[in-house]
Amino acid sequence: MRNYPAMEELDVLRQRLDVLEEKLLGGRPVKHLKYEEAICRLQTSLDSLSGKRERLRVLWRRSEDLQKALVPDLLDPPEDAQLAIVLSEEQQLLSMASWLQELSSLLPVVDSPGLQAVPEFSLRMQKISKLHLTQKEKSNVAFSEVKDTVENYNKLMELLSSQFVAWDGTLTHLEAARAK
């Protein structure tokens, strides 16, 4: 088995650490940690931090680019560029102008007294709607009462009719028996 220089250095560090612990703790028993594992965890943490550092550098560069892009000179294009923009949007501007003219011609309709009174009419309509609902509920109650009354009347008439028919039948039998 070959003895690598890194392993020799690690052994030397281990010996030095043991001597240091003995001096500090006065020969008391020490729980030995697995130094290699601790160093590996530390290395992993450092690698993770370096990766995050790289991402922060990229973000920092991007923020610098954004700051450069937000310089007012870049936001305010020269007159030639402005003219080119206006000319490229000429058709859209003309259609918008015609729409605005149409709207301005319809402005008297919008400002008419009838449309100005819409909020007032809306409040009146709400009151009328509430009144209509209460009257509808009352009419439903009255309809139910009238329906029940008519049904009771019909039942009574049916009972009276059947009673009169029964009496007529009885009278007919009595008259027939009397006639014999």
PDB file of C-alpha atoms in Angstrom:
ATOM      1  CA  MET A   1       0.000   0.000   0.000  1.00  0.00           C
ATOM      2  CA  ARG A   2       1.453   3.335  -1.080  1.00  0.00           C
ATOM      3  CA  ASN A   3       1.598   6.164   1.328  1.00  0.00           C
ATOM      4  CA  TYR A   4       0.359   9.321  -0.362  1.00  0.00           C
ATOM      5  CA  PRO A   5       1.660  12.762   0.681  1.00  0.00           C
ATOM      6  CA  ALA A   6      -1.874  13.963   1.494  1.00  0.00           C
ATOM      7  CA  MET A   7      -2.389  11.007   3.805  1.00  0.00           C
ATOM      8  CA  GLU A   8       0.928  11.736   5.540  1.00  0.00           C
ATOM      9  CA  GLU A   9      -0.175  15.344   6.084  1.00  0.00           C
ATOM     10  CA  LEU A  10      -3.494  14.118   7.462  1.00  0.00           C
ATOM     11  CA  ASP A  11      -1.703  11.801   9.888  1.00  0.00           C
ATOM     12  CA  VAL A  12       0.556  14.644  11.010  1.00  0.00           C
ATOM     13  CA  LEU A  13      -2.503  16.880  11.546  1.00  0.00           C
ATOM     14  CA  ARG A  14      -4.183  14.111  13.523  1.00  0.00           C
ATOM     15  CA  GLN A  15      -1.151  13.710  15.782  1.00  0.00           C
ATOM     16  CA  ARG A  16      -0.909  17.453  16.334  1.00  0.00           C
ATOM     17  CA  LEU A  17      -4.619  17.600  17.163  1.00  0.00           C
ATOM     18  CA  ASP A  18      -4.252  14.763  19.682  1.00  0.00           C
ATOM     19  CA  VAL A  19      -1.354  16.569  21.373  1.00  0.00           C
ATOM     20  CA  LEU A  20      -3.337  19.808  21.469  1.00  0.00           C
ATOM     21  CA  GLU A  21      -6.406  18.086  22.963  1.00  0.00           C
ATOM     22  CA  GLU A  22      -4.239  16.414  25.589  1.00  0.00           C
ATOM     23  CA  LYS A  23      -2.736  19.759  26.578  1.00  0.00           C
ATOM     24  CA  LEU A  24      -6.098  21.533  26.668  1.00  0.00           C
ATOM     25  CA  LEU A  25      -8.124  18.853  28.387  1.00  0.00           C
ATOM     26  CA  GLY A  26      -5.404  17.623  30.716  1.00  0.00           C
ATOM     27  CA  GLY A  27      -5.521  13.983  29.723  1.00  0.00           C
ATOM     28  CA  ARG A  28      -9.246  13.562  30.208  1.00  0.00           C
ATOM     29  CA  PRO A  29     -10.935  11.094  27.872  1.00  0.00           C
ATOM     30  CA  VAL A  30     -12.183  12.753  24.700  1.00  0.00           C
ATOM     31  CA  LYS A  31     -14.851  11.551  22.371  1.00  0.00           C
ATOM     32  CA  HIS A  32     -13.187  11.535  19.014  1.00  0.00           C
ATOM     33  CA  LEU A  33     -15.299  12.888  16.247  1.00  0.00           C
ATOM     34  CA  LYS A  34     -14.913  11.623  12.802  1.00  0.00           C
ATOM     35  CA  TYR A  35     -12.876  14.511  11.524  1.00  0.00           C
ATOM     36  CA  GLU A  36     -13.048  13.320   7.962  1.00  0.00           C
ATOM     37  CA  GLU A  37     -16.848  13.442   8.016  1.00  0.00           C
ATOM     38  CA  ALA A  38     -16.833  16.899   9.533  1.00  0.00           C
ATOM     39  CA  ILE A  39     -14.369  18.103   6.891  1.00  0.00           C
ATOM     40  CA  CYS A  40     -16.522  16.545   4.133  1.00  0.00           C
ATOM     41  CA  ARG A  41     -19.614  18.297   5.464  1.00  0.00           C
ATOM     42  CA  LEU A  42     -17.695  21.547   5.651  1.00  0.00           C
ATOM     43  CA  GLN A  43     -16.481  21.057   2.076  1.00  0.00           C
ATOM     44  CA  THR A  44     -20.047  20.377   0.905  1.00  0.00           C
ATOM     45  CA  SER A  45     -21.281  23.534   2.625  1.00  0.00           C
ATOM     46  CA  LEU A  46     -18.497  25.566   1.050  1.00  0.00           C
ATOM     47  CA  ASP A  47     -19.305  24.149  -2.398  1.00  0.00           C
ATOM     48  CA  SER A  48     -22.967  25.023  -1.900  1.00  0.00           C
ATOM     49  CA  LEU A  49     -22.051  28.540  -0.847  1.00  0.00           C
ATOM     50  CA  SER A  50     -19.777  28.998  -3.829  1.00  0.00           C
ATOM     51  CA  GLY A  51     -22.593  27.934  -6.161  1.00  0.00           C
ATOM     52  CA  LYS A  52     -24.905  30.460  -4.527  1.00  0.00           C
ATOM     53  CA  ARG A  53     -22.165  33.063  -4.820  1.00  0.00           C
ATOM     54  CA  GLU A  54     -21.975  32.454  -8.566  1.00  0.00           C
ATOM     55  CA  ARG A  55     -25.737  32.875  -8.882  1.00  0.00           C
ATOM     56  CA  LEU A  56     -25.517  36.130  -6.933  1.00  0.00           C
ATOM     57  CA  ARG A  57     -22.775  37.348  -9.272  1.00  0.00           C
ATOM     58  CA  VAL A  58     -24.998  36.615 -12.276  1.00  0.00           C
ATOM     59  CA  LEU A  59     -27.921  38.447 -10.650  1.00  0.00           C
ATOM     60  CA  TRP A  60     -25.664  41.365  -9.783  1.00  0.00           C
ATOM     61  CA  ARG A  61     -24.513  41.607 -13.406  1.00  0.00           C
ATOM     62  CA  ARG A  62     -28.132  41.518 -14.567  1.00  0.00           C
ATOM     63  CA  SER A  63     -29.104  44.273 -12.128  1.00  0.00           C
ATOM     64  CA  GLU A  64     -26.228  46.378 -13.460  1.00  0.00           C
ATOM     65  CA  ASP A  65     -27.501  45.770 -16.996  1.00  0.00           C
ATOM     66  CA  LEU A  66     -30.998  46.828 -15.907  1.00  0.00           C
ATOM     67  CA  GLN A  67     -29.643  49.997 -14.336  1.00  0.00           C
ATOM     68  CA  LYS A  68     -27.792  50.802 -17.547  1.00  0.00           C
ATOM     69  CA  ALA A  69     -30.970  50.136 -19.560  1.00  0.00           C
ATOM     70  CA  LEU A  70     -32.970  52.483 -17.362  1.00  0.00           C
ATOM     71  CA  VAL A  71     -30.740  55.471 -18.073  1.00  0.00           C
ATOM     72  CA  PRO A  72     -32.999  58.319 -19.277  1.00  0.00           C
ATOM     73  CA  ASP A  73     -30.983  58.768 -22.488  1.00  0.00           C
ATOM     74  CA  LEU A  74     -32.007  55.291 -23.559  1.00  0.00           C
ATOM     75  CA  LEU A  75     -35.661  55.802 -22.622  1.00  0.00           C
ATOM     76  CA  ASP A  76     -36.032  59.019 -24.625  1.00  0.00           C
ATOM     77  CA  PRO A  77     -35.331  58.081 -28.265  1.00  0.00           C
ATOM     78  CA  PRO A  78     -34.077  60.720 -30.695  1.00  0.00           C
ATOM     79  CA  GLU A  79     -36.540  62.623 -32.868  1.00  0.00           C
ATOM     80  CA  ASP A  80     -35.827  60.459 -35.922  1.00  0.00           C
ATOM     81  CA  ALA A  81     -36.752  57.341 -33.968  1.00  0.00           C
ATOM     82  CA  GLN A  82     -39.857  59.028 -32.583  1.00  0.00           C
ATOM     83  CA  LEU A  83     -40.888  60.043 -36.099  1.00  0.00           C
ATOM     84  CA  ALA A  84     -40.354  56.467 -37.330  1.00  0.00           C
ATOM     85  CA  ILE A  85     -42.503  55.135 -34.481  1.00  0.00           C
ATOM     86  CA  VAL A  86     -45.316  57.579 -35.249  1.00  0.00           C
ATOM     87  CA  LEU A  87     -45.179  56.767 -38.963  1.00  0.00           C
ATOM     88  CA  SER A  88     -45.237  53.028 -38.327  1.00  0.00           C
ATOM     89  CA  GLU A  89     -48.349  53.445 -36.198  1.00  0.00           C
ATOM     90  CA  GLU A  90     -50.048  55.885 -38.603  1.00  0.00           C
ATOM     91  CA  GLN A  91     -52.998  53.626 -39.471  1.00  0.00           C
ATOM     92  CA  GLN A  92     -53.715  52.861 -35.858  1.00  0.00           C
ATOM     93  CA  LEU A  93     -53.497  56.542 -34.944  1.00  0.00           C
ATOM     94  CA  LEU A  94     -55.909  57.454 -37.765  1.00  0.00           C
ATOM     95  CA  SER A  95     -58.425  54.811 -36.649  1.00  0.00           C
ATOM     96  CA  MET A  96     -58.144  56.036 -33.058  1.00  0.00           C
ATOM     97  CA  ALA A  97     -58.712  59.608 -34.258  1.00  0.00           C
ATOM     98  CA  SER A  98     -61.863  58.570 -36.112  1.00  0.00           C
ATOM     99  CA  TRP A  99     -63.114  56.751 -32.999  1.00  0.00           C
ATOM    100  CA  LEU A 100     -62.455  59.840 -30.902  1.00  0.00           C
ATOM    101  CA  GLN A 101     -64.394  61.986 -33.409  1.00  0.00           C
ATOM    102  CA  GLU A 102     -67.282  59.536 -33.266  1.00  0.00           C
ATOM    103  CA  LEU A 103     -67.189  59.627 -29.467  1.00  0.00           C
ATOM    104  CA  SER A 104     -67.115  63.399 -29.423  1.00  0.00           C
ATOM    105  CA  SER A 105     -70.164  63.444 -31.725  1.00  0.00           C
ATOM    106  CA  LEU A 106     -71.956  61.120 -29.284  1.00  0.00           C
ATOM    107  CA  LEU A 107     -71.009  63.229 -26.262  1.00  0.00           C
ATOM    108  CA  PRO A 108     -74.303  65.210 -26.313  1.00  0.00           C
ATOM    109  CA  VAL A 109     -76.184  61.902 -26.018  1.00  0.00           C
ATOM    110  CA  VAL A 110     -74.092  60.901 -23.027  1.00  0.00           C
ATOM    111  CA  ASP A 111     -74.586  64.322 -21.427  1.00  0.00           C
ATOM    112  CA  SER A 112     -78.350  64.277 -22.029  1.00  0.00           C
ATOM    113  CA  PRO A 113     -80.639  64.878 -19.039  1.00  0.00           C
ATOM    114  CA  GLY A 114     -82.129  61.402 -19.451  1.00  0.00           C
ATOM    115  CA  LEU A 115     -78.791  59.713 -18.925  1.00  0.00           C
ATOM    116  CA  GLN A 116     -77.827  62.141 -16.182  1.00  0.00           C
ATOM    117  CA  ALA A 117     -80.922  61.073 -14.234  1.00  0.00           C
ATOM    118  CA  VAL A 118     -80.076  57.347 -14.436  1.00  0.00           C
ATOM    119  CA  PRO A 119     -78.730  57.135 -10.855  1.00  0.00           C
ATOM    120  CA  GLU A 120     -81.940  58.715  -9.526  1.00  0.00           C
ATOM    121  CA  PHE A 121     -84.061  56.339 -11.612  1.00  0.00           C
ATOM    122  CA  SER A 122     -81.952  53.453 -10.422  1.00  0.00           C
ATOM    123  CA  LEU A 123     -82.765  54.279  -6.797  1.00  0.00           C
ATOM    124  CA  ARG A 124     -86.452  54.573  -7.658  1.00  0.00           C
ATOM    125  CA  MET A 125     -86.359  51.234  -9.471  1.00  0.00           C
ATOM    126  CA  GLN A 126     -84.773  49.587  -6.435  1.00  0.00           C
ATOM    127  CA  LYS A 127     -87.562  50.902  -4.218  1.00  0.00           C
ATOM    128  CA  ILE A 128     -90.196  49.776  -6.727  1.00  0.00           C
ATOM    129  CA  SER A 129     -88.568  46.345  -6.977  1.00  0.00           C
ATOM    130  CA  LYS A 130     -88.662  45.937  -3.191  1.00  0.00           C
ATOM    131  CA  LEU A 131     -92.308  47.028  -3.146  1.00  0.00           C
ATOM    132  CA  HIS A 132     -93.083  44.610  -5.979  1.00  0.00           C
ATOM    133  CA  LEU A 133     -91.472  41.732  -4.094  1.00  0.00           C
ATOM    134  CA  THR A 134     -93.432  42.442  -0.909  1.00  0.00           C
ATOM    135  CA  GLN A 135     -96.679  42.741  -2.889  1.00  0.00           C
ATOM    136  CA  LYS A 136     -95.887  39.510  -4.718  1.00  0.00           C
ATOM    137  CA  GLU A 137     -95.368  37.727  -1.394  1.00  0.00           C
ATOM    138  CA  LYS A 138     -98.675  39.126  -0.106  1.00  0.00           C
ATOM    139  CA  SER A 139    -100.456  38.097  -3.309  1.00  0.00           C
ATOM    140  CA  ASN A 140     -99.032  34.588  -2.999  1.00  0.00           C
ATOM    141  CA  VAL A 141    -100.362  34.381   0.564  1.00  0.00           C
ATOM    142  CA  ALA A 142    -103.774  35.716  -0.542  1.00  0.00           C
ATOM    143  CA  PHE A 143    -103.831  33.274  -3.483  1.00  0.00           C
ATOM    144  CA  SER A 144    -103.120  30.375  -1.124  1.00  0.00           C
ATOM    145  CA  GLU A 145    -105.923  31.498   1.196  1.00  0.00           C
ATOM    146  CA  VAL A 146    -108.409  31.900  -1.693  1.00  0.00           C
ATOM    147  CA  LYS A 147    -107.404  28.523  -3.117  1.00  0.00           C
ATOM    148  CA  ASP A 148    -107.944  26.869   0.263  1.00  0.00           C
ATOM    149  CA  THR A 149    -111.313  28.623   0.626  1.00  0.00           C
ATOM    150  CA  VAL A 150    -112.444  27.530  -2.870  1.00  0.00           C
ATOM    151  CA  GLU A 151    -111.338  23.959  -2.181  1.00  0.00           C
ATOM    152  CA  ASN A 152    -113.275  23.957   1.090  1.00  0.00           C
ATOM    153  CA  TYR A 153    -116.340  25.408  -0.708  1.00  0.00           C
ATOM    154  CA  ASN A 154    -116.115  22.722  -3.411  1.00  0.00           C
ATOM    155  CA  LYS A 155    -115.859  19.985  -0.788  1.00  0.00           C
ATOM    156  CA  LEU A 156    -118.852  21.400   1.052  1.00  0.00           C
ATOM    157  CA  MET A 157    -120.878  21.631  -2.164  1.00  0.00           C
ATOM    158  CA  GLU A 158    -119.929  18.074  -3.044  1.00  0.00           C
ATOM    159  CA  LEU A 159    -121.015  16.872   0.399  1.00  0.00           C
ATOM    160  CA  LEU A 160    -124.298  18.814   0.183  1.00  0.00           C
ATOM    161  CA  SER A 161    -124.945  17.497  -3.329  1.00  0.00           C
ATOM    162  CA  SER A 162    -124.360  13.912  -2.251  1.00  0.00           C
ATOM    163  CA  GLN A 163    -126.604  14.486   0.799  1.00  0.00           C
ATOM    164  CA  PHE A 164    -129.395  15.928  -1.418  1.00  0.00           C
ATOM    165  CA  VAL A 165    -129.034  12.977  -3.795  1.00  0.00           C
ATOM    166  CA  ALA A 166    -129.267  10.594  -0.844  1.00  0.00           C
ATOM    167  CA  TRP A 167    -132.361  12.410   0.459  1.00  0.00           C
ATOM    168  CA  ASP A 168    -133.907  12.385  -3.016  1.00  0.00           C
ATOM    169  CA  GLY A 169    -133.310   8.661  -3.228  1.00  0.00           C
ATOM    170  CA  THR A 170    -134.881   8.150   0.175  1.00  0.00           C
ATOM    171  CA  LEU A 171    -137.905  10.293  -0.764  1.00  0.00           C
ATOM    172  CA  THR A 172    -138.291   8.421  -4.031  1.00  0.00           C
ATOM    173  CA  HIS A 173    -138.361   5.087  -2.151  1.00  0.00           C
ATOM    174  CA  LEU A 174    -140.810   6.438   0.397  1.00  0.00           C
ATOM    175  CA  GLU A 175    -143.109   7.814  -2.331  1.00  0.00           C
ATOM    176  CA  ALA A 176    -142.924   4.530  -4.213  1.00  0.00           C
ATOM    177  CA  ALA A 177    -143.701   2.612  -1.048  1.00  0.00           C
ATOM    178  CA  ARG A 178    -146.569   4.971  -0.294  1.00  0.00           C
ATOM    179  CA  ALA A 179    -147.927   4.675  -3.782  1.00  0.00           C
ATOM    180  CA  LYS A 180    -148.203   0.909  -3.545  1.00  0.00           C
TER     181      LYS A 180
END
